[in-house]
Coordinates of C-alpha atoms in Angstrom, one line a residue:
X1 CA -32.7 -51.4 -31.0
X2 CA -29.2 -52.4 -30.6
X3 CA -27.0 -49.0 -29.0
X4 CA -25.9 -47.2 -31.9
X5 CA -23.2 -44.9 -31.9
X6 CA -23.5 -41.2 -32.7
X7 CA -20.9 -40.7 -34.6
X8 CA -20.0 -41.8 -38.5
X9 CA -20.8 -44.9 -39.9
X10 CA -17.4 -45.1 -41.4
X11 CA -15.8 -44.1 -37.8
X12 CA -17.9 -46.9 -36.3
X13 CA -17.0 -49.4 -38.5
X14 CA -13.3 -48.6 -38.0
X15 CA -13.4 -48.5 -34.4
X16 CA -15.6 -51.7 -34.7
X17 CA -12.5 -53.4 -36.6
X18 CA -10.3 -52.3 -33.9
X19 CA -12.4 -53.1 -31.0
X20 CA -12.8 -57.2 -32.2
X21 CA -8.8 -56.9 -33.1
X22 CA -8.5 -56.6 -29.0
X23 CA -6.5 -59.8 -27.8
X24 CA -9.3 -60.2 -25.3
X25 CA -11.7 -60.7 -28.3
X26 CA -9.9 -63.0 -30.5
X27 CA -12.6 -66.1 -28.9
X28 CA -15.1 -64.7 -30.7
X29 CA -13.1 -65.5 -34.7
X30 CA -13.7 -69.7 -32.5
X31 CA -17.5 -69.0 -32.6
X32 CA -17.5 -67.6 -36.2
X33 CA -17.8 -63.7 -35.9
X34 CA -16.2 -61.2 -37.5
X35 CA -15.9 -57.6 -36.8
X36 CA -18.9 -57.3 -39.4
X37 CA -22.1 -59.9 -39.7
X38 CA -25.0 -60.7 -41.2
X39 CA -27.8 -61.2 -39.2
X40 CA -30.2 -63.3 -40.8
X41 CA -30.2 -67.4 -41.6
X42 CA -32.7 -67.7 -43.9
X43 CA -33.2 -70.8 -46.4
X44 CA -29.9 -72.3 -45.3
X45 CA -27.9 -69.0 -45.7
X46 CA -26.5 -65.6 -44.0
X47 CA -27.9 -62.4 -45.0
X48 CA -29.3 -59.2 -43.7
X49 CA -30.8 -56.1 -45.6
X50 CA -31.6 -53.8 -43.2
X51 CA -29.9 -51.5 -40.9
X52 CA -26.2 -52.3 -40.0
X53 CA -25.9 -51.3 -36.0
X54 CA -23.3 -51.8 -33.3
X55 CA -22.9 -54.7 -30.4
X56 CA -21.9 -52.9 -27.5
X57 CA -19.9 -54.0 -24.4
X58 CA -21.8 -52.7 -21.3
X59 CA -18.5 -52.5 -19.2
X60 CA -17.3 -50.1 -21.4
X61 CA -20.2 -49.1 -23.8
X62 CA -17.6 -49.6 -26.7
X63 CA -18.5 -50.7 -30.1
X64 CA -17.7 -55.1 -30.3
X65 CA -19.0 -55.7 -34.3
X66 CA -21.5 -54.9 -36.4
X67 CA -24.4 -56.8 -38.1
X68 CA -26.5 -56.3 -40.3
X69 CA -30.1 -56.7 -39.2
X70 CA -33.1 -57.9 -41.0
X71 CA -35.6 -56.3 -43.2
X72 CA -39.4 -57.1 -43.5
X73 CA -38.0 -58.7 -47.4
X74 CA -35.4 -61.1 -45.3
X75 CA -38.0 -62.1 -43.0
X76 CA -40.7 -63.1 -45.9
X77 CA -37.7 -65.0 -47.3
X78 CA -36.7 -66.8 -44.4
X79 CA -41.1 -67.5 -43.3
X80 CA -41.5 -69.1 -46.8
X81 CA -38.8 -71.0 -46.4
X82 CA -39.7 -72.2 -43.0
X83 CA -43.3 -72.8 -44.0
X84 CA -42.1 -75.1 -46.6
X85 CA -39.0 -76.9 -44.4
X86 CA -41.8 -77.7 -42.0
X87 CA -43.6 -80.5 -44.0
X88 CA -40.3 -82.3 -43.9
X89 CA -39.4 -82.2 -40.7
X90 CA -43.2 -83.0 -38.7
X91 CA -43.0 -85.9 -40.7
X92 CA -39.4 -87.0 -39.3
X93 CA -39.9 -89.5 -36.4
X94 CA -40.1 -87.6 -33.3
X95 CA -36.9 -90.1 -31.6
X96 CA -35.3 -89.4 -34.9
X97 CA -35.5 -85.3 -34.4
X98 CA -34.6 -86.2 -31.1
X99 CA -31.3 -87.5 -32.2
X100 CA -30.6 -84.0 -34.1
X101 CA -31.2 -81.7 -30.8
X102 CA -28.8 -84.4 -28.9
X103 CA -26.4 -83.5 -32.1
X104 CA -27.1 -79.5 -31.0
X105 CA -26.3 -80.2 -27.6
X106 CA -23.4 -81.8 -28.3
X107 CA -21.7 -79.1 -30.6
X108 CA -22.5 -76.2 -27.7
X109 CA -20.2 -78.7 -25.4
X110 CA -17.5 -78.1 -27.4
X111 CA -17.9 -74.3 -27.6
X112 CA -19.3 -74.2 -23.9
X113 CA -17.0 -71.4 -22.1
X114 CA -16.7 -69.3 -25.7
X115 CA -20.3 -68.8 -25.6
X116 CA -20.3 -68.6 -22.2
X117 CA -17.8 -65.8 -22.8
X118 CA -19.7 -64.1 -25.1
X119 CA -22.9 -64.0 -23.1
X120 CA -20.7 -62.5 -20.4
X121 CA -19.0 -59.4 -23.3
X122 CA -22.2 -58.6 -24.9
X123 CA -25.1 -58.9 -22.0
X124 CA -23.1 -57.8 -19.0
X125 CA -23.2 -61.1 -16.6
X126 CA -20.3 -62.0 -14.9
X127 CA -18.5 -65.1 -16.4
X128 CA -19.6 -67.8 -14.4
X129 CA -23.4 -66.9 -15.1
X130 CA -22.2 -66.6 -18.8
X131 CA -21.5 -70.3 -18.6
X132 CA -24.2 -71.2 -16.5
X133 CA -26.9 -70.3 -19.1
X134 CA -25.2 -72.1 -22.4
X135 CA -24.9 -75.0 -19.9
X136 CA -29.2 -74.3 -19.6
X137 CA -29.4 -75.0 -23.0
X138 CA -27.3 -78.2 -22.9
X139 CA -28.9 -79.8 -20.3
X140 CA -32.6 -79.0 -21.9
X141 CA -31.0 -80.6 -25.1
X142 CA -30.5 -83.6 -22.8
X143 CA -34.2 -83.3 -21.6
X144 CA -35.9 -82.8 -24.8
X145 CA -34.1 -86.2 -26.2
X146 CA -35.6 -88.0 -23.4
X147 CA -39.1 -86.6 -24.4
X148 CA -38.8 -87.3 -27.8
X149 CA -39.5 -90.7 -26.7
X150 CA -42.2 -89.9 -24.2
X151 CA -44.8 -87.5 -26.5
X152 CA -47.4 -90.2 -25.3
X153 CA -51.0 -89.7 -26.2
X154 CA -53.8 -91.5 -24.3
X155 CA -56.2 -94.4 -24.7
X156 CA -59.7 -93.6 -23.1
X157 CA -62.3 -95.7 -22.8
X158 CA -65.6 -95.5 -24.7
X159 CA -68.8 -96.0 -23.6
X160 CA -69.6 -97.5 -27.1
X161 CA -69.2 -100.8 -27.8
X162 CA -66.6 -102.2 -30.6
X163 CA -65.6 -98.1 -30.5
X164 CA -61.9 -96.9 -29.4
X165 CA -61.2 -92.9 -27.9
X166 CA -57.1 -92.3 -29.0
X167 CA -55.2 -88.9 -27.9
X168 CA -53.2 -87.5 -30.4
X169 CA -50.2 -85.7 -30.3
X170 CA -49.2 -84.0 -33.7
X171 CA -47.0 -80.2 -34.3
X172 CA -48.7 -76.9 -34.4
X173 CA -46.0 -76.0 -37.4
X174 CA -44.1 -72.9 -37.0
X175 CA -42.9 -72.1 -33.3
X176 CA -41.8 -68.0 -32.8
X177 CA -39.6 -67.3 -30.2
X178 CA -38.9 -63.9 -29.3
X179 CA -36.2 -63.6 -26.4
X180 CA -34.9 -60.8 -24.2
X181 CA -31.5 -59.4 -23.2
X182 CA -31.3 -60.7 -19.5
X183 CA -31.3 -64.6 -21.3
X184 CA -30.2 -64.1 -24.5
X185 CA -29.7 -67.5 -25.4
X186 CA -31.3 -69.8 -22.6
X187 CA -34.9 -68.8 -23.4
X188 CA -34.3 -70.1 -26.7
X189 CA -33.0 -73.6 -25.7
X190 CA -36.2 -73.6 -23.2
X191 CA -38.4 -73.0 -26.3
X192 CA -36.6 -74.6 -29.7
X193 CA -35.5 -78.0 -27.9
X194 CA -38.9 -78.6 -27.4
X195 CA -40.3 -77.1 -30.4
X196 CA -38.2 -79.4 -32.7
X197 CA -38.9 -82.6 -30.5
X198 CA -42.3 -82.0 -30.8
X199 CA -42.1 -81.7 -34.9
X200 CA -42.3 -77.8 -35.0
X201 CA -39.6 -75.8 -37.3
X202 CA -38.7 -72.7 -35.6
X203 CA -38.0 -68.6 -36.1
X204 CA -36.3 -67.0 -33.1
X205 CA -36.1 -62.9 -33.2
X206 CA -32.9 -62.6 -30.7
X207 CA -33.2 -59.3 -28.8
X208 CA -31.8 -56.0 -30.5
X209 CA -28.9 -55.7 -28.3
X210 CA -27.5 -58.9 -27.9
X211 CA -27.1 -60.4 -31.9
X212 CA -23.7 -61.5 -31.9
X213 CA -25.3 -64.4 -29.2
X214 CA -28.1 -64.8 -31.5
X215 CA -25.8 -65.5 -34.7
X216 CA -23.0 -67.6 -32.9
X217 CA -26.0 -69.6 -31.4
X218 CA -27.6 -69.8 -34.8
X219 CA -24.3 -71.0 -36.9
X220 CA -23.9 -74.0 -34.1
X221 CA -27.8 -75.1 -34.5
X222 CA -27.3 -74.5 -38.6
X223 CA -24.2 -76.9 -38.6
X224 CA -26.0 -79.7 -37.4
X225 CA -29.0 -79.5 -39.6
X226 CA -26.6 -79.0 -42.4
X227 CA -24.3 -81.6 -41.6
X228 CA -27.7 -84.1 -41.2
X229 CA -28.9 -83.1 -44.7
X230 CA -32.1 -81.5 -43.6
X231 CA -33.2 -78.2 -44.9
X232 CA -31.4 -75.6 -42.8
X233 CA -34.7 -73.3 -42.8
X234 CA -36.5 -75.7 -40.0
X235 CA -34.5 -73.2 -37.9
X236 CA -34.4 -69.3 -38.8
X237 CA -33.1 -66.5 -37.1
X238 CA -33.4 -62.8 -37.6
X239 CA -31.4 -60.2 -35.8
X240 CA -34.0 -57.2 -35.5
X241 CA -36.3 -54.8 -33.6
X242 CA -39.8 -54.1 -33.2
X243 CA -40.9 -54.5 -36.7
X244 CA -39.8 -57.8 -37.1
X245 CA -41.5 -58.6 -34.0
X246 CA -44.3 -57.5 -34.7
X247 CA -44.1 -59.0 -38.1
X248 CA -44.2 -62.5 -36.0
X249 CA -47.3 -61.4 -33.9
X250 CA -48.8 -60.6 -36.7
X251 CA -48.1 -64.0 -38.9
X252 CA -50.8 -66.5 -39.5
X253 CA -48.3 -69.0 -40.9
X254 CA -46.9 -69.2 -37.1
X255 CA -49.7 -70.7 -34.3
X256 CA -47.6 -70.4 -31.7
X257 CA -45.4 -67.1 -30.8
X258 CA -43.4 -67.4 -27.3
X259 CA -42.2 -63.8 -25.9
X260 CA -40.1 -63.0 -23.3
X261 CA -40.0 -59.5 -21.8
X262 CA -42.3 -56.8 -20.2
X263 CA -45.6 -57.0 -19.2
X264 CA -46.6 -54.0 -21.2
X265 CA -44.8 -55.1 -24.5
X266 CA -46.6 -58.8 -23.5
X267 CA -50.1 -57.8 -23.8
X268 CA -49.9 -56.1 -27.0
X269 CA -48.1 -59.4 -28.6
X270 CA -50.6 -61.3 -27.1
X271 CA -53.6 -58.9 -28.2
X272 CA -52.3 -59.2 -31.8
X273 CA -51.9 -62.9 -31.8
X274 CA -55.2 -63.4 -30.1
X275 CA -56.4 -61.4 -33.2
X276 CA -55.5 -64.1 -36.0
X277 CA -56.5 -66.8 -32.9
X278 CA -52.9 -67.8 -32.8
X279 CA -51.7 -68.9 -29.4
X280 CA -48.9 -67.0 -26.7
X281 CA -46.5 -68.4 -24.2
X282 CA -45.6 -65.5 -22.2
X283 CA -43.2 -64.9 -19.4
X284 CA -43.2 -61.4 -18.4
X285 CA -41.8 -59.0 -15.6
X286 CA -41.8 -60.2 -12.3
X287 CA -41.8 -58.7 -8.6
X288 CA -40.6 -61.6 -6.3
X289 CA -40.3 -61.8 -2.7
X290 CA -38.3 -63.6 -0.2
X291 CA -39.9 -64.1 2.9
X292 CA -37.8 -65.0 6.1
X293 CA -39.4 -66.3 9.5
X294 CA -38.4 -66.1 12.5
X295 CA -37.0 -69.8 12.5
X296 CA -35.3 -68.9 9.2
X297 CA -31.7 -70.3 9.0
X298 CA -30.2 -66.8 9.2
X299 CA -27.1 -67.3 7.1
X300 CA -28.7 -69.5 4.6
X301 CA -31.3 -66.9 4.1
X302 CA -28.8 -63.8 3.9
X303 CA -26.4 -66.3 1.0
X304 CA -29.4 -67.1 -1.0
X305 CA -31.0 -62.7 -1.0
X306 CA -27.7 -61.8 -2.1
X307 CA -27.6 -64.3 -4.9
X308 CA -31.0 -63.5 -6.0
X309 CA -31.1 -60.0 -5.7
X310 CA -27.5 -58.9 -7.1
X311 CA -27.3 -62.0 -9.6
X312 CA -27.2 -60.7 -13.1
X313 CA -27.2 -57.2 -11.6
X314 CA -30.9 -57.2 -10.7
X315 CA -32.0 -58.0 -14.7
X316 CA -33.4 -61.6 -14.1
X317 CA -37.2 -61.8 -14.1
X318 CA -36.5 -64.3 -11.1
X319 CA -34.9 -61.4 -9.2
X320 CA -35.4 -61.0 -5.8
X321 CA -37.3 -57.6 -5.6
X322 CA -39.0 -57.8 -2.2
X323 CA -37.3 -58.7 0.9
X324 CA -40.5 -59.7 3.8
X325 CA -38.0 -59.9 7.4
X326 CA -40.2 -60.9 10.4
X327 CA -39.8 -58.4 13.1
X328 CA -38.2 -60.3 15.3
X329 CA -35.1 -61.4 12.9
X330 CA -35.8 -57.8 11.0
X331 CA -32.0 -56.0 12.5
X332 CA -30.3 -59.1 12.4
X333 CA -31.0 -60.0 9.1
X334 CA -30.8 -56.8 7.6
X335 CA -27.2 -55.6 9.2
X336 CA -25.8 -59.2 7.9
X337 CA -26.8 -58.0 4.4
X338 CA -25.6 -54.6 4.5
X339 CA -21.9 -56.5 5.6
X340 CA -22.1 -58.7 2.7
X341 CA -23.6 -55.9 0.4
X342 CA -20.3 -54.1 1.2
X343 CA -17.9 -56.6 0.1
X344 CA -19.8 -57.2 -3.6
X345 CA -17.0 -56.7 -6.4
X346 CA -18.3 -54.4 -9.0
X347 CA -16.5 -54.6 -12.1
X348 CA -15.7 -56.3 -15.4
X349 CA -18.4 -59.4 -15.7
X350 CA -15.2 -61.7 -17.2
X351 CA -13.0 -60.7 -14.6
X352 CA -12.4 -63.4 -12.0
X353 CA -14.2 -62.3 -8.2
X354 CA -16.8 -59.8 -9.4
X355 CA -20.2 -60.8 -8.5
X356 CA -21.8 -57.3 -10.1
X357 CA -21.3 -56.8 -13.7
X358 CA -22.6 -53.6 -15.4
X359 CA -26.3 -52.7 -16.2
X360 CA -27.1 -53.8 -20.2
X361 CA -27.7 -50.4 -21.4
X362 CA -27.0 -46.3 -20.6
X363 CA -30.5 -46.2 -20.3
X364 CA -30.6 -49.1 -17.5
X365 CA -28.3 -47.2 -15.8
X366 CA -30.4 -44.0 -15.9
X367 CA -33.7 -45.9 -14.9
X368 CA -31.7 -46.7 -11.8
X369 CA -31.1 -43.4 -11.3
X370 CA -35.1 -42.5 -11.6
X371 CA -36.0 -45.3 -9.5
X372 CA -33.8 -44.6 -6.6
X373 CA -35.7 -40.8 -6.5
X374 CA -38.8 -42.2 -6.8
X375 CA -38.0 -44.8 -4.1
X376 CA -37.4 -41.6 -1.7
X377 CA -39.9 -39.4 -2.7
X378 CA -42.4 -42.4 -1.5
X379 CA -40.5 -42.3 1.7
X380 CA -38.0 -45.0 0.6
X381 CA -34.7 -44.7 3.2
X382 CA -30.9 -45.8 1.2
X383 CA -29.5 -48.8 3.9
X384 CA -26.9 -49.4 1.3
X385 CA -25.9 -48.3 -2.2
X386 CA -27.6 -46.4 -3.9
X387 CA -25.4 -44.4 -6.8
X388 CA -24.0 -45.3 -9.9
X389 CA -20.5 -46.4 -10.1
X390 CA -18.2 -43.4 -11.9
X391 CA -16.7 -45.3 -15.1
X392 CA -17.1 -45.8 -18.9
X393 CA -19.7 -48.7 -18.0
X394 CA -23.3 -49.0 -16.7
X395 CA -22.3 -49.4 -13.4
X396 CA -24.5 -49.5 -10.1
X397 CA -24.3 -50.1 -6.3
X398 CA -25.6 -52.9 -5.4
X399 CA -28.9 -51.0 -3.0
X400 CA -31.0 -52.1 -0.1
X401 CA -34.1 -49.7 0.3
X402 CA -36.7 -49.6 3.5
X403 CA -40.0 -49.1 2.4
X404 CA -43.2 -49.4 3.4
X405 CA -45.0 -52.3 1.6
X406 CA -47.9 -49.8 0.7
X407 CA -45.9 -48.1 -1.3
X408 CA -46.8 -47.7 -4.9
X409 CA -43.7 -47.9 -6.1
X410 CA -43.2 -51.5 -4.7
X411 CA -46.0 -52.8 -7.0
X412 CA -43.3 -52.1 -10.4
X413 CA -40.3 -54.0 -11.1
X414 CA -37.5 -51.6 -11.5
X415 CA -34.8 -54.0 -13.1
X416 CA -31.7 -53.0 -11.6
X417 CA -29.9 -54.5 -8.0
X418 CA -32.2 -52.7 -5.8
X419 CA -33.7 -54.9 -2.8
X420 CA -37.3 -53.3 -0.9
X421 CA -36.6 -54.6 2.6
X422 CA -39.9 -54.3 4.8
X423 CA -41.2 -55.7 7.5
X424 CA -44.5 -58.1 8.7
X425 CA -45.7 -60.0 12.2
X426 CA -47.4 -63.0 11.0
X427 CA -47.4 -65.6 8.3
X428 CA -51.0 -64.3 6.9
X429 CA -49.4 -60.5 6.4
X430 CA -46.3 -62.3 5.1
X431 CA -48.6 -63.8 2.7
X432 CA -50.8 -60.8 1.5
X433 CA -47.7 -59.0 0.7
X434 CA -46.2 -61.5 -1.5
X435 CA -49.6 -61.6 -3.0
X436 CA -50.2 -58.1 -3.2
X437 CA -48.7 -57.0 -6.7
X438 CA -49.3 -57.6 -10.0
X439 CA -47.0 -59.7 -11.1
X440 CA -46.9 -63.8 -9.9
X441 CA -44.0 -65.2 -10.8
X442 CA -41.1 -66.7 -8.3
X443 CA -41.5 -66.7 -4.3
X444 CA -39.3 -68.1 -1.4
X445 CA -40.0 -68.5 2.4
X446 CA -37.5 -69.6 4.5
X447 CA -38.8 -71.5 7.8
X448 CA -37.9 -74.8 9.2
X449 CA -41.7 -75.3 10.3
X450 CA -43.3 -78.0 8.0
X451 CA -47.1 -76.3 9.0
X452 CA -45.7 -73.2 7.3
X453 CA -44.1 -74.7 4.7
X454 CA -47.5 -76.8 3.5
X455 CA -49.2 -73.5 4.1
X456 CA -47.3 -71.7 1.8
X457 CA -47.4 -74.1 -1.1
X458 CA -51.2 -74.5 -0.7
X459 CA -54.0 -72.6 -1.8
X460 CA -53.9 -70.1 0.7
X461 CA -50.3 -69.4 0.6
X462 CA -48.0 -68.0 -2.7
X463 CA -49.9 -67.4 -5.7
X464 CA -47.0 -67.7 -8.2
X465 CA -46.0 -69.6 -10.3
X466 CA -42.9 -70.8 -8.8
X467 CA -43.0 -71.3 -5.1
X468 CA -39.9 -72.0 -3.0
X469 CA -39.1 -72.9 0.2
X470 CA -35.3 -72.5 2.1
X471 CA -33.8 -71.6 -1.6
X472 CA -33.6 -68.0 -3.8
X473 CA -35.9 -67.2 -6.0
X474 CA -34.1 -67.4 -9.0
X475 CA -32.1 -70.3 -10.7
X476 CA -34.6 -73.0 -11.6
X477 CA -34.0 -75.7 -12.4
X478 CA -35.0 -77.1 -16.0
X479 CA -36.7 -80.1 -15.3
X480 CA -39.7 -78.0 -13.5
X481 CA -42.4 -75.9 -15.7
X482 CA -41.2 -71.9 -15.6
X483 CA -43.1 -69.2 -16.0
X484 CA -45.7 -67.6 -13.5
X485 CA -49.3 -66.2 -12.7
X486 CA -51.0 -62.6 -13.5
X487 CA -49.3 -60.0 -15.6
X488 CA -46.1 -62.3 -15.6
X489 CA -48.3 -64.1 -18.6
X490 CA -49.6 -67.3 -17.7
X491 CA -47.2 -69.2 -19.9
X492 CA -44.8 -72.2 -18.7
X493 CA -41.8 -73.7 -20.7
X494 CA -38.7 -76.0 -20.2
X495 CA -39.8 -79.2 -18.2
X496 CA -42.6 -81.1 -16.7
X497 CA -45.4 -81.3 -19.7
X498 CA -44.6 -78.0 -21.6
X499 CA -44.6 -79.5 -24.0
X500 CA -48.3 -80.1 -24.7
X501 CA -48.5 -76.2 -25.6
X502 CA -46.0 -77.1 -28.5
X503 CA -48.3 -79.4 -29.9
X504 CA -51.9 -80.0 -31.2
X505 CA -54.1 -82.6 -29.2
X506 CA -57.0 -84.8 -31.5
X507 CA -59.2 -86.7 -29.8
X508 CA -60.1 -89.6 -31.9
X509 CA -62.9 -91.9 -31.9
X510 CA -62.8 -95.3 -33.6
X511 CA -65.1 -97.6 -34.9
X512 CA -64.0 -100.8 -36.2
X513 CA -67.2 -102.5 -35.5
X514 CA -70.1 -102.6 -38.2
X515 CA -73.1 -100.8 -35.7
X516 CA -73.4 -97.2 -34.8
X517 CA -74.5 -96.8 -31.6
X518 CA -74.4 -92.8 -30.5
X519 CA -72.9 -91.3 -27.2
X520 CA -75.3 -91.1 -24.6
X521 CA -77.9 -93.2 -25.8
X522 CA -79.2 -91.4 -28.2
X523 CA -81.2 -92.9 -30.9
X524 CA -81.7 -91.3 -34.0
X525 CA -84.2 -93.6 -36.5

C-alpha cells in the first residue's frame, strides 16, 4: 500500500493541501494533479471508490496528494469496459494503431522533464534518471511504430500439392500490466506500446506507492485516444494494492498478465494465472555480477560499478549486486572505489550533483539496516558505508561489503546500494560464481581478451539473460529483449521479437485445389 500517515484523515488532507501548495510543486498542476485525485480511468472517465491514501516524498517522507484508489466495483467497471473497447480496436489496422502510440509519444515530449520530475518527487531517483525513464517510454513509442508495420507472419511450404501453410499473427485481447516502484512508468511503455501495436487493449495496476506517476501517465495516454475518437477504455488504469492485483491474476477476460517485482510475489501471480491457463511475462528480482579481469580497463570498470551499483540507490533489478575482482587487480580496484564511494552526493534526488537519492520507503531504509547485520554476522567486513544517513528521508550510505561468495546471504537480493566485493583466480570460478544464485538476470565482464569474451557469451559462460561485456549491468538499451533466466521469470519485453508473446500465432493450411491429399502420405479410402 501507498505510506499512510498515522495521524487524522482530516490533518492529512490539510497538510496534503499545503504540501502540493509548495512552490517547488506547482509542476505537478502542468501534468493535471491536484492536491486530491481519483485514481481510476475507467470507461473514458476518473473515478475511484476505495481507500483515499497519501503519495509520499521519500526525501522527506512528507504527504505530496492524495488519491483515491480503486475498489473491486471500479475494477469490474473499468474490465467490462475494456472487454468491450477491445473488439474495436483489434480490428483497427495495426499501422493505423501505430499512428495512435506515435500520437502518445509525442504528447510525453511535451511533458518530458515534468514527468521526469515527478518520477524523481515521488519514487526517489535523482533527476536526471527521472528523465531518463519517460525518455524509455518515448523511444519505445518510436519502436513500436516501426513494428506496427513489421508484425509479419510466415509462408511455409507444404508438402501437399495445390495446398498453402500461412502464419498468423492476430491479439490475445486484454494485456495486464502490473508495474513496480523502482520503474514506475518505463515498464509500462515496455509492455502497452507493444500491447496496443499488436491489437491488444490494456489494464495497467501502477504500484501502491507511486500513483500520482500512474494518473499523470494515464491522463497523457487518455488524451490521445480521446482526441482520436476511440473508446478511452482500450487503456485502463487502476491505482491499488494487492486485491486489485490479484483480481487481474485471477481474470479470465485477460490472457496475458505482465508483473514486475519479487520473485516470491512472481510465483504466486504466475501460479494463479497458470490456474485459468492464462499466460505470465515475468521479470523478477535479480542478483547481478560484474566480473573484472585482470586485463580489465581499470577506470572504465570502477565508472561503470559505481553507476550500476549506486544508480537509483541500489532499487533497479539491473543493479550491480556482486562485484567478482581477480586477485591480481583485487586492491587496486577495490581502493579506487572506496575514493569514488566517498565523494557520492547523498541528498535531494532533484537537486543538481547528487548521484544518491533516498531509499522509496521507511521500511527500505530499515531492510538496509537488517541486511547490513546479517551481512556481518555471516562474516561480511564494512570497506565503506554502511549506516543510514540521519534526516527526515530514507537515506543510506552508499556500502561496499567483503564477503565470501559462499555466503548465504549473497544468494538474496537486498535492494538497497550495497556492493558484495569478493574475490576469484580464474575465468571458470569467475563463472560459477556469477552462475551460482538463483536469480539470472543481467551480467558484465570486463576483459579486453576476445577468447574470454566469446567464452562468456557462450554456452559455458553467463547464464542470464542479459550478458555484457566492458559495460554496467544496468541501462539497457530498448531495442534488445529484457528480462532474464531462473527465479528472475523467464519473461522478455521491449525489443527484438517480444512481441510474439503479445500475440496469438495460427498456423493455417490452405487448399484451393479440388483433391485432398493427407500429410504424410497417408491414405484414408
Amino acid at each position: 500500500m501507498s505510506e499512510l500517515s498515522t495521524t487524522s484523515p482530516a490533518y492529512v488532507s490539510g497538510f496534503a493541501e499545503m504540501s502540493f501548495a509548495k512552490r517547488e510543486y506547482e509542476f505537478l498542476k502542468e501534468i493535471g494533479l491536484g492536491p486530491r485525485n481519483s485514481g481510476c480511468y475507467v470507461n473514458g472517465g476518473w473515478q475511484g471508490n476505495g481507500p483515499v491514501v497519501s503519495s509520499v516524498n521519500p526525501a522527506d517522507n512528507k504527504p505530496i496528494a492524495e488519491v483515491s484508489e480503486a475498489s473491486i466495483q471500479d475494477y469490474e467497471e473499468g474490465m467490462e469496459a475494456c472487454a468491450d473497447a477491445t473488439k474495436t480496436w483489434m480490428q483497427i489496422p495495426a499501422p493505423k494503431r501505430g499512428e495512435i502510440v506515435r500520437q502518445i509519444g509525442d504528447a510525453l515530449r511535451t511533458k518530458l522533464h515534468h514527468l521526469g520530475r515527478l518520477v524523481s518527487l515521488e519514487m526517489g531517483k535523482i533527476l536526471a534518471e527521472g528523465i531518463g525513464e519517460v525518455q524509455e517510454i518515448i523511444d519505445m513509442c518510436d519502436f513500436a511504430v516501426g513494428l506496427s508495420r513489421q508484425l509479419n507472419g510466415s509462408v511455409i511450404p507444404s508438402e501437399r500439392p495445390n495446398h498453402m501453410m500461412l502464419e498468423m499473427w492476430n491479439p490475445l485481447g486484454i494485456v495486464g500490466v502490473i508495474t513496480a516502484f523502482n520503474f514506475p512508468c518505463a515498464v509500462l511503455g515496455w509492455n502497452a506500446c507493444i500491447a496496443l501495436v499488436c491489437g491488444n487493449s490494456v489494464v495497467w495496476k501502477g504500484a501502491p506507492t507511486t500513483p500520482l506517476i500512474t494518473i499523470a501517465m494515464t491522463k497523457i495516454i487518455a488524451g490521445v485516444f480521446e482526441k482520436n475518437n476511440l473508446p478511452g477504455a482500450i487503456f485502463t488504469a487502476f491505482c491499488g494494492g494487492a486485491e486489485i492485483g490479484q483480481a487481474i491474476a485471477k481474470d479470465p477476460r485477460v490472457p496475458l498478465v505482465s508483473f514486475t517485482g519479487s520473485s516470491k510475489v512472481g510465483l504466486m501471480v504466475q501460479q494463479t494465472v497458470n490456474q485459468r491457463y492464462g499466460k505470465c511475462l515475468l521479470e523478477l528480482s535479480g542478483n547481478n555480477a560484474i566480473i573484472v579481469m585482470d586485463d580489465a580497463d581499470i577506470e572504465l570498470a570502477v565508472r561503470s560499478v559505481l553507476f550500476a551499483a549506486v544508480g537509483t540507490a541500489g532499487q533497479r533489478c539491473t543493479t550491480c549486486r556482486r562485484l567478482l575482482l581477480h586477485e591480481s587487480v583485487y586492491e587496486k580496484v577495490l581502493d579506487r572505489l572506496c575514493d569514488v564511494y566517498k565523494q557520492v552526493k547523498v541528498g535531494n534526488p532533484l537537486e543538481k550533483g547528487t548521484l544518491l537519492g533516498p531509499l522509496h520507503t521507511p521500511v527500505s531504509r530499515e531492510n538496509f539496516v537488517k541486511g547490513i547485520e546479517k551481512l556481518k554476522s555471516q562474516g561480511g567486513k564494512i570497506i565503506c558505508g554502511g549506516g543510514i544517513v540521519e534526516s527526515d528521508g530514507n537515506f543510506v550510505q552508499p556500502t561496499i561489503v567483503e564477503i565470501s561468495s559462499s555466503a548465504e546471504v549473497v544468494k538474496e537480493e537486498l535492494f538497497a546500494p550495497v556492493l558484495h566485493v569478493m574475490k576469484f583466480q580464474t575465468l571458470k570460478e569467475a563463472i560459477e560464481i556469477n552462475n551460482s544464485v538463483p536469480q539470472g538476470l543481467s551480467s558484465s565482464i570486463f576483459t579486453r581478451r576476445p577468447e574470454i569474451i566469446f567464452k562468456w557469451i557462450g554456452p559455458q559462460g553467463s547464464d542470464c539473460g542479459i550478458v555484457n561485456v566492458n559495460i554496467p549491468t544496468n541501462g539497457a538499451e530498448i531495442g534488445g529483449a529484457f528480462g532474464g533466466e531462473k527465479a528472475t521469470g523467464g519473461g522478455r519485453e521491449a525489443g527484438s521479437d517480444s512481441w510474439k508473446q503479445y500475440m496469438r500465432r495460427s498456423t493455417c493450411t490452405i487448399n484451393y485445389g479440388s483433391e485432398l491429399p493427407l500429410a504424410q502420405g497417408i491414405n484414408f479410402g
